[in-house]
PDB file of C-alpha atoms and ligand atoms in Angstrom:
ATOM      1  CA  MET A   1      21.593  15.354 -41.428  1.00 94.00           C
ATOM      2  CA  ILE A   2      19.826  13.928 -38.488  1.00 97.00           C
ATOM      3  CA  ILE A   3      16.312  11.710 -38.804  1.00 97.00           C
ATOM      4  CA  THR A   4      14.707  10.445 -35.901  1.00 98.00           C
ATOM      5  CA  ILE A   5      12.869   7.642 -35.500  1.00 98.00           C
ATOM      6  CA  ASP A   6      10.784   7.169 -32.184  1.00 97.00           C
ATOM      7  CA  GLY A   7       8.091   4.780 -31.083  1.00 95.00           C
ATOM      8  CA  PRO A   8       7.724   1.771 -29.119  1.00 92.00           C
ATOM      9  CA  SER A   9       9.074  -1.150 -28.564  1.00 86.00           C
ATOM     10  CA  GLY A  10       8.453  -4.228 -31.143  1.00 86.00           C
ATOM     11  CA  THR A  11       7.502  -1.546 -34.131  1.00 92.00           C
ATOM     12  CA  GLY A  12      10.774  -2.645 -35.755  1.00 91.00           C
ATOM     13  CA  LYS A  13      12.456   1.074 -34.977  1.00 94.00           C
ATOM     14  CA  SER A  14      16.560  -0.199 -34.669  1.00 93.00           C
ATOM     15  CA  THR A  15      15.878  -3.025 -37.762  1.00 94.00           C
ATOM     16  CA  VAL A  16      14.815  -0.053 -39.640  1.00 97.00           C
ATOM     17  CA  ALA A  17      17.128   2.419 -38.408  1.00 97.00           C
ATOM     18  CA  LYS A  18      19.919   0.332 -39.238  1.00 96.00           C
ATOM     19  CA  LYS A  19      18.999  -0.930 -42.707  1.00 97.00           C
ATOM     20  CA  LEU A  20      18.348   3.014 -43.810  1.00 97.00           C
ATOM     21  CA  ALA A  21      21.828   3.903 -42.077  1.00 96.00           C
ATOM     22  CA  ASP A  22      23.328   1.400 -44.493  1.00 95.00           C
ATOM     23  CA  THR A  23      21.500   2.072 -47.909  1.00 95.00           C
ATOM     24  CA  LEU A  24      22.622   5.534 -47.053  1.00 95.00           C
ATOM     25  CA  GLY A  25      25.980   5.214 -45.609  1.00 94.00           C
ATOM     26  CA  TRP A  26      24.821   7.330 -42.374  1.00 95.00           C
ATOM     27  CA  ILE A  27      25.441   6.381 -38.740  1.00 94.00           C
ATOM     28  CA  TYR A  28      23.163   4.855 -36.553  1.00 95.00           C
ATOM     29  CA  PHE A  29      22.720   5.473 -33.125  1.00 96.00           C
ATOM     30  CA  ASP A  30      20.426   3.285 -30.781  1.00 96.00           C
ATOM     31  CA  THR A  31      19.423   5.480 -28.051  1.00 97.00           C
ATOM     32  CA  GLY A  32      17.918   2.698 -25.860  1.00 96.00           C
ATOM     33  CA  ALA A  33      20.941   1.094 -25.826  1.00 97.00           C
ATOM     34  CA  MET A  34      22.502   3.707 -24.175  1.00 98.00           C
ATOM     35  CA  PHE A  35      19.736   3.759 -21.517  1.00 98.00           C
ATOM     36  CA  ARG A  36      20.678  -0.089 -21.204  1.00 98.00           C
ATOM     37  CA  THR A  37      24.145   0.878 -20.246  1.00 98.00           C
ATOM     38  CA  LEU A  38      23.476   3.147 -17.503  1.00 98.00           C
ATOM     39  CA  ALA A  39      20.363   0.367 -16.143  1.00 98.00           C
ATOM     40  CA  TYR A  40      23.144  -2.142 -16.107  1.00 98.00           C
ATOM     41  CA  GLY A  41      25.978  -0.746 -14.069  1.00 98.00           C
ATOM     42  CA  VAL A  42      22.363   0.739 -12.264  1.00 98.00           C
ATOM     43  CA  ILE A  43      22.249  -3.098 -11.227  1.00 98.00           C
ATOM     44  CA  LYS A  44      25.595  -4.260 -11.172  1.00 98.00           C
ATOM     45  CA  TYR A  45      26.758  -1.085  -9.115  1.00 98.00           C
ATOM     46  CA  GLU A  46      23.698  -1.692  -6.723  1.00 98.00           C
ATOM     47  CA  ILE A  47      23.147   1.822  -6.821  1.00 98.00           C
ATOM     48  CA  ASP A  48      20.047   3.163  -4.909  1.00 98.00           C
ATOM     49  CA  LEU A  49      17.466   5.562  -7.120  1.00 98.00           C
ATOM     50  CA  ASN A  50      16.238   6.927  -4.572  1.00 96.00           C
ATOM     51  CA  SER A  51      19.669   8.531  -3.513  1.00 97.00           C
ATOM     52  CA  GLU A  52      20.410  11.478  -4.862  1.00 96.00           C
ATOM     53  CA  PRO A  53      23.872  11.858  -4.209  1.00 97.00           C
ATOM     54  CA  GLN A  54      24.661   7.910  -5.223  1.00 98.00           C
ATOM     55  CA  LEU A  55      23.244   7.952  -8.484  1.00 98.00           C
ATOM     56  CA  GLY A  56      24.725  11.855  -9.278  1.00 98.00           C
ATOM     57  CA  TYR A  57      28.304  10.032  -8.627  1.00 98.00           C
ATOM     58  CA  PHE A  58      26.925   7.356 -10.640  1.00 98.00           C
ATOM     59  CA  LEU A  59      26.186   9.071 -13.627  1.00 98.00           C
ATOM     60  CA  ALA A  60      29.012  11.282 -13.288  1.00 98.00           C
ATOM     61  CA  HIS A  61      31.878   8.986 -12.878  1.00 98.00           C
ATOM     62  CA  PHE A  62      30.520   5.665 -15.299  1.00 98.00           C
ATOM     63  CA  PRO A  63      29.840   7.727 -18.731  1.00 97.00           C
ATOM     64  CA  VAL A  64      28.550   5.487 -21.292  1.00 98.00           C
ATOM     65  CA  THR A  65      30.611   5.260 -24.284  1.00 96.00           C
ATOM     66  CA  LEU A  66      29.852   3.913 -27.913  1.00 96.00           C
ATOM     67  CA  LYS A  67      32.978   2.316 -30.035  1.00 95.00           C
ATOM     68  CA  LYS A  68      33.008   0.590 -33.169  1.00 91.00           C
ATOM     69  CA  GLN A  69      34.229  -2.963 -33.622  1.00 91.00           C
ATOM     70  CA  ASN A  70      34.581  -4.905 -36.636  1.00 90.00           C
ATOM     71  CA  GLY A  71      31.742  -2.999 -37.814  1.00 85.00           C
ATOM     72  CA  VAL A  72      29.452  -3.666 -34.449  1.00 90.00           C
ATOM     73  CA  THR A  73      28.420  -0.392 -32.036  1.00 94.00           C
ATOM     74  CA  HIS A  74      29.783  -1.775 -28.699  1.00 97.00           C
ATOM     75  CA  PHE A  75      28.032   0.060 -25.376  1.00 98.00           C
ATOM     76  CA  PHE A  76      31.104   0.569 -22.665  1.00 98.00           C
ATOM     77  CA  LEU A  77      30.439   1.922 -19.135  1.00 98.00           C
ATOM     78  CA  ASP A  78      33.298   3.810 -17.881  1.00 97.00           C
ATOM     79  CA  ASP A  79      36.161   1.237 -19.553  1.00 96.00           C
ATOM     80  CA  GLU A  80      33.657  -1.904 -19.326  1.00 98.00           C
ATOM     81  CA  ASP A  81      32.321  -3.458 -22.724  1.00 98.00           C
ATOM     82  CA  ALA A  82      28.833  -3.178 -21.210  1.00 98.00           C
ATOM     83  CA  THR A  83      27.123  -4.918 -24.996  1.00 97.00           C
ATOM     84  CA  MET A  84      26.338  -8.592 -24.057  1.00 96.00           C
ATOM     85  CA  HIS A  85      24.515  -7.965 -21.284  1.00 97.00           C
ATOM     86  CA  LEU A  86      22.172  -5.350 -22.707  1.00 96.00           C
ATOM     87  CA  ARG A  87      19.261  -7.630 -23.573  1.00 90.00           C
ATOM     88  CA  ARG A  88      19.123  -9.228 -20.139  1.00 91.00           C
ATOM     89  CA  PRO A  89      15.122  -9.045 -19.275  1.00 88.00           C
ATOM     90  CA  ASP A  90      16.662  -7.470 -16.134  1.00 95.00           C
ATOM     91  CA  VAL A  91      18.561  -4.898 -17.526  1.00 97.00           C
ATOM     92  CA  THR A  92      15.304  -4.465 -19.821  1.00 92.00           C
ATOM     93  CA  GLU A  93      13.245  -3.775 -16.817  1.00 92.00           C
ATOM     94  CA  MET A  94      15.615  -1.046 -15.424  1.00 96.00           C
ATOM     95  CA  ALA A  95      16.563   0.563 -18.350  1.00 96.00           C
ATOM     96  CA  SER A  96      12.650   1.562 -18.708  1.00 91.00           C
ATOM     97  CA  LYS A  97      12.864   2.613 -14.980  1.00 94.00           C
ATOM     98  CA  ILE A  98      15.181   4.765 -15.145  1.00 96.00           C
ATOM     99  CA  SER A  99      14.225   6.446 -18.885  1.00 94.00           C
ATOM    100  CA  THR A 100      11.665   8.358 -16.225  1.00 93.00           C
ATOM    101  CA  ILE A 101      14.356   9.713 -14.226  1.00 96.00           C
ATOM    102  CA  GLN A 102      15.024  13.786 -14.803  1.00 96.00           C
ATOM    103  CA  ALA A 103      18.860  13.536 -13.957  1.00 97.00           C
ATOM    104  CA  VAL A 104      19.449   9.936 -16.348  1.00 98.00           C
ATOM    105  CA  ARG A 105      17.851  12.073 -19.382  1.00 97.00           C
ATOM    106  CA  GLN A 106      19.817  14.854 -18.811  1.00 97.00           C
ATOM    107  CA  THR A 107      23.292  13.153 -18.637  1.00 98.00           C
ATOM    108  CA  LEU A 108      22.263  11.125 -21.740  1.00 98.00           C
ATOM    109  CA  ALA A 109      20.836  13.840 -23.672  1.00 98.00           C
ATOM    110  CA  ILE A 110      23.973  15.507 -23.138  1.00 97.00           C
ATOM    111  CA  ALA A 111      26.144  12.380 -24.768  1.00 97.00           C
ATOM    112  CA  GLN A 112      23.632  12.059 -27.543  1.00 97.00           C
ATOM    113  CA  ARG A 113      23.907  15.582 -28.731  1.00 96.00           C
ATOM    114  CA  LYS A 114      27.443  15.405 -28.985  1.00 95.00           C
ATOM    115  CA  LEU A 115      27.207  12.247 -31.092  1.00 94.00           C
ATOM    116  CA  ALA A 116      25.237  14.076 -33.231  1.00 94.00           C
ATOM    117  CA  ILE A 117      28.311  16.950 -33.607  1.00 89.00           C
ATOM    118  CA  SER A 118      30.817  14.300 -33.971  1.00 79.00           C
ATOM    119  CA  GLY A 119      29.453  11.933 -36.030  1.00 69.00           C
ATOM    120  CA  GLY A 120      27.723  13.480 -39.876  1.00 82.00           C
ATOM    121  CA  SER A 121      24.351  12.296 -41.194  1.00 94.00           C
ATOM    122  CA  SER A 122      22.963  10.699 -38.643  1.00 96.00           C
ATOM    123  CA  ILE A 123      19.897   7.936 -37.768  1.00 97.00           C
ATOM    124  CA  PHE A 124      18.705   7.982 -33.667  1.00 97.00           C
ATOM    125  CA  ASP A 125      16.601   5.575 -32.553  1.00 97.00           C
ATOM    126  CA  GLY A 126      14.597   6.560 -29.004  1.00 96.00           C
ATOM    127  CA  ARG A 127      11.987   7.348 -27.458  1.00 95.00           C
ATOM    128  CA  ASP A 128      11.976  11.142 -27.485  1.00 96.00           C
ATOM    129  CA  MET A 129      14.823  11.971 -30.488  1.00 97.00           C
ATOM    130  CA  GLY A 130      12.131  14.414 -32.347  1.00 97.00           C
ATOM    131  CA  THR A 131      10.256  15.794 -29.256  1.00 96.00           C
ATOM    132  CA  VAL A 132      13.251  16.646 -26.897  1.00 96.00           C
ATOM    133  CA  ILE A 133      16.957  15.718 -28.371  1.00 97.00           C
ATOM    134  CA  PHE A 134      16.808  17.051 -31.551  1.00 97.00           C
ATOM    135  CA  PRO A 135      13.634  18.969 -32.318  1.00 97.00           C
ATOM    136  CA  HIS A 136      15.299  20.783 -35.678  1.00 96.00           C
ATOM    137  CA  ALA A 137      16.014  17.145 -37.324  1.00 97.00           C
ATOM    138  CA  ASP A 138      15.803  17.601 -40.592  1.00 96.00           C
ATOM    139  CA  LEU A 139      13.305  14.349 -40.981  1.00 98.00           C
ATOM    140  CA  LYS A 140      11.287  13.066 -37.712  1.00 98.00           C
ATOM    141  CA  ILE A 141       9.515   9.294 -37.987  1.00 98.00           C
ATOM    142  CA  PHE A 142       6.887   7.857 -35.623  1.00 97.00           C
ATOM    143  CA  LEU A 143       6.398   4.504 -35.675  1.00 97.00           C
ATOM    144  CA  THR A 144       3.447   2.992 -34.349  1.00 95.00           C
ATOM    145  CA  ALA A 145       1.906  -1.012 -34.438  1.00 94.00           C
ATOM    146  CA  ASP A 146      -0.337  -2.910 -33.325  1.00 94.00           C
ATOM    147  CA  PRO A 147       0.637  -4.255 -29.799  1.00 93.00           C
ATOM    148  CA  GLN A 148      -0.251  -8.027 -30.912  1.00 94.00           C
ATOM    149  CA  ILE A 149       2.178  -7.482 -33.830  1.00 94.00           C
ATOM    150  CA  ARG A 150       4.603  -6.477 -31.365  1.00 94.00           C
ATOM    151  CA  ALA A 151       4.637  -9.266 -28.813  1.00 94.00           C
ATOM    152  CA  GLU A 152       4.594 -11.444 -31.205  1.00 93.00           C
ATOM    153  CA  ARG A 153       7.754  -9.608 -33.415  1.00 89.00           C
ATOM    154  CA  ARG A 154       9.923  -9.470 -29.661  1.00 88.00           C
ATOM    155  CA  TYR A 155       8.463 -12.945 -28.434  1.00 91.00           C
ATOM    156  CA  LEU A 156      10.740 -14.481 -31.648  1.00 90.00           C
ATOM    157  CA  GLU A 157      13.337 -12.066 -31.370  1.00 85.00           C
ATOM    158  CA  LEU A 158      14.212 -13.133 -27.553  1.00 84.00           C
ATOM    159  CA  VAL A 159      13.360 -17.056 -28.260  1.00 88.00           C
ATOM    160  CA  ALA A 160      15.657 -17.014 -31.162  1.00 87.00           C
ATOM    161  CA  LYS A 161      18.374 -15.428 -28.493  1.00 79.00           C
ATOM    162  CA  ASN A 162      18.346 -17.527 -25.719  1.00 77.00           C
ATOM    163  CA  PRO A 163      14.721 -20.095 -25.538  1.00 81.00           C
ATOM    164  CA  ASP A 164      13.413 -20.141 -22.630  1.00 83.00           C
ATOM    165  CA  PRO A 165      10.541 -22.704 -22.102  1.00 85.00           C
ATOM    166  CA  THR A 166       8.557 -20.568 -19.521  1.00 89.00           C
ATOM    167  CA  LEU A 167       8.497 -17.319 -21.577  1.00 89.00           C
ATOM    168  CA  THR A 168       5.174 -16.858 -23.358  1.00 92.00           C
ATOM    169  CA  GLU A 169       3.797 -14.354 -25.453  1.00 92.00           C
ATOM    170  CA  GLU A 170       0.920 -13.263 -23.319  1.00 94.00           C
ATOM    171  CA  ARG A 171       3.667 -12.447 -20.724  1.00 93.00           C
ATOM    172  CA  VAL A 172       5.438 -10.155 -23.186  1.00 93.00           C
ATOM    173  CA  LEU A 173       2.851  -8.490 -24.070  1.00 94.00           C
ATOM    174  CA  ALA A 174       1.787  -7.577 -20.538  1.00 94.00           C
ATOM    175  CA  ASP A 175       5.351  -6.754 -20.471  1.00 90.00           C
ATOM    176  CA  ILE A 176       5.109  -4.721 -23.661  1.00 91.00           C
ATOM    177  CA  LEU A 177       2.041  -2.863 -22.285  1.00 92.00           C
ATOM    178  CA  GLU A 178       3.560  -1.785 -18.994  1.00 90.00           C
ATOM    179  CA  ARG A 179       6.970  -0.721 -20.312  1.00 87.00           C
ATOM    180  CA  ASP A 180       4.333   1.658 -22.741  1.00 89.00           C
ATOM    181  CA  THR A 181       2.513   2.985 -20.545  1.00 89.00           C
ATOM    182  CA  ARG A 182       5.744   4.106 -18.302  1.00 87.00           C
ATOM    183  CA  ASP A 183       6.702   5.637 -20.815  1.00 88.00           C
ATOM    184  CA  MET A 184       4.130   7.366 -22.730  1.00 91.00           C
ATOM    185  CA  THR A 185       2.972   8.784 -18.595  1.00 91.00           C
ATOM    186  CA  ARG A 186       5.897   9.652 -17.307  1.00 87.00           C
ATOM    187  CA  ASP A 187       6.453  13.378 -16.742  1.00 88.00           C
ATOM    188  CA  ILE A 188       9.500  14.318 -18.140  1.00 88.00           C
ATOM    189  CA  ALA A 189       9.913  12.954 -22.707  1.00 88.00           C
ATOM    190  CA  PRO A 190       6.848  11.100 -22.516  1.00 90.00           C
ATOM    191  CA  LEU A 191       6.474   9.084 -25.509  1.00 92.00           C
ATOM    192  CA  LYS A 192       4.703  10.844 -28.285  1.00 93.00           C
ATOM    193  CA  PRO A 193       5.109  11.655 -31.588  1.00 96.00           C
ATOM    194  CA  ALA A 194       6.536  15.505 -32.613  1.00 96.00           C
ATOM    195  CA  GLU A 195       4.144  18.048 -34.497  1.00 96.00           C
ATOM    196  CA  ASP A 196       6.575  17.573 -37.265  1.00 97.00           C
ATOM    197  CA  ALA A 197       6.369  13.776 -37.471  1.00 98.00           C
ATOM    198  CA  HIS A 198       5.717  11.151 -40.152  1.00 98.00           C
ATOM    199  CA  VAL A 199       3.493   8.444 -38.168  1.00 97.00           C
ATOM    200  CA  ILE A 200       3.919   4.873 -39.906  1.00 97.00           C
ATOM    201  CA  ASP A 201       2.101   2.013 -39.098  1.00 97.00           C
ATOM    202  CA  THR A 202       4.689  -1.116 -39.837  1.00 95.00           C
ATOM    203  CA  SER A 203       1.780  -3.865 -38.238  1.00 95.00           C
ATOM    204  CA  ALA A 204       1.106  -4.866 -41.952  1.00 95.00           C
ATOM    205  CA  LEU A 205       4.644  -3.653 -43.336  1.00 96.00           C
ATOM    206  CA  SER A 206       8.171  -5.595 -43.814  1.00 95.00           C
ATOM    207  CA  ILE A 207      11.470  -3.939 -42.680  1.00 95.00           C
ATOM    208  CA  ASP A 208      12.052  -2.899 -46.405  1.00 97.00           C
ATOM    209  CA  GLU A 209       8.736  -1.299 -47.124  1.00 97.00           C
ATOM    210  CA  VAL A 210       8.936   0.906 -44.295  1.00 97.00           C
ATOM    211  CA  VAL A 211      12.559   1.864 -45.047  1.00 98.00           C
ATOM    212  CA  ALA A 212      11.428   2.710 -47.795  1.00 97.00           C
ATOM    213  CA  ALA A 213       8.366   4.392 -46.564  1.00 97.00           C
ATOM    214  CA  ILE A 214      10.852   6.890 -45.126  1.00 98.00           C
ATOM    215  CA  LYS A 215      13.388   7.405 -47.741  1.00 97.00           C
ATOM    216  CA  LYS A 216      10.613   9.133 -49.680  1.00 96.00           C
ATOM    217  CA  HIS A 217      10.270  11.319 -46.918  1.00 96.00           C
ATOM    218  CA  ILE A 218      14.360  12.430 -46.763  1.00 94.00           C
ATOM    219  CA  PRO A 219      14.552  15.927 -47.912  1.00 85.00           C
ATOM    220  CA  GLY A 220      16.612  16.775 -51.189  1.00 79.00           C
ATOM    221  CA  PRO A 221      19.531  18.354 -51.296  1.00 70.00           C
TER     222      PRO A 221
HETATM  223  O1  LIG B   1      14.409   1.006 -27.471  1.00 92.35           O
HETATM  224  P1  LIG B   1      15.029  -0.049 -25.691  1.00 92.35           P
HETATM  225  O2  LIG B   1      13.921  -0.992 -25.929  1.00 92.35           O
HETATM  226  O3  LIG B   1      15.720  -0.511 -25.779  1.00 92.35           O
HETATM  227  O4  LIG B   1      14.657   1.023 -24.802  1.00 92.35           O
HETATM  228  C1  LIG B   1      14.791   0.890 -23.509  1.00 92.35           C
HETATM  229  C2  LIG B   1      14.265   1.528 -22.298  1.00 92.35           C
HETATM  230  O5  LIG B   1      14.811   3.207 -22.430  1.00 92.35           O
HETATM  231  C3  LIG B   1      12.862   1.791 -22.393  1.00 92.35           C
HETATM  232  O6  LIG B   1      12.178   1.316 -21.961  1.00 92.35           O
HETATM  233  C4  LIG B   1      13.236   3.247 -23.327  1.00 92.35           C
HETATM  234  C5  LIG B   1      13.868   4.346 -22.535  1.00 92.35           C
HETATM  235  N1  LIG B   1      13.996   4.910 -23.732  1.00 92.35           N
HETATM  236  C6  LIG B   1      14.069   6.316 -23.658  1.00 92.35           C
HETATM  237  O7  LIG B   1      13.370   6.671 -22.093  1.00 92.35           O
HETATM  238  N2  LIG B   1      14.422   7.429 -24.713  1.00 92.35           N
HETATM  239  C7  LIG B   1      15.325   6.688 -25.509  1.00 92.35           C
HETATM  240  N3  LIG B   1      15.418   8.095 -26.149  1.00 92.35           N
HETATM  241  C8  LIG B   1      15.312   5.421 -25.255  1.00 92.35           C
HETATM  242  C9  LIG B   1      15.233   4.757 -24.578  1.00 92.35           C
END
């Protein structure tokens, strides 16, 4: 069985998906982290995104793979563990940029569908899981939330990880709105709910309340 959870950043997607997977004993796949892993490589190897041969070579020779170590999923770019770099601001920005490129999306689509075949019952979170990657998923969820609240959540998350006195909530909001626009207006696989997705507004809900709301929709045996 596959559950897809899509939506913009700051809606609680990954925390909810992780918690839901834990309570169900299912596997959780964070597809945003796969885009981030490639973005890390693009920065590290200075890949020219306008050069088709360069990008093509990179995508063909630097596969993104996932390995579980002590219960934590690590994201590898070829044989390098990129996990510790994935939340860097430059990687976040580059992930949003490369997610508009068809060749990047195609490469990751193959990797994502492979994960679904190798895993058992799984939860995939991302932007186009319900619309493009798994159009026949058993349950599709789309999370939304007020942008101001999403910025607040993201700000707290960022300062908890890396205290930065120059970071402001306004800046985080502006970045979120910019990435939202890019995600929603790109030509390929734009961010939008699938027609058969259940849309849940998480603005006033706790993580547990969102998990409970999703559980109600899980089809029975
Ligand atoms: O969920 P996230 O913030 O870790 O995602 C990083 C970037 O990747 C974000 O800009 C959107 C993009 N993305 C995407 O286009 N499709 C997905 N399935 C997952 C993420």
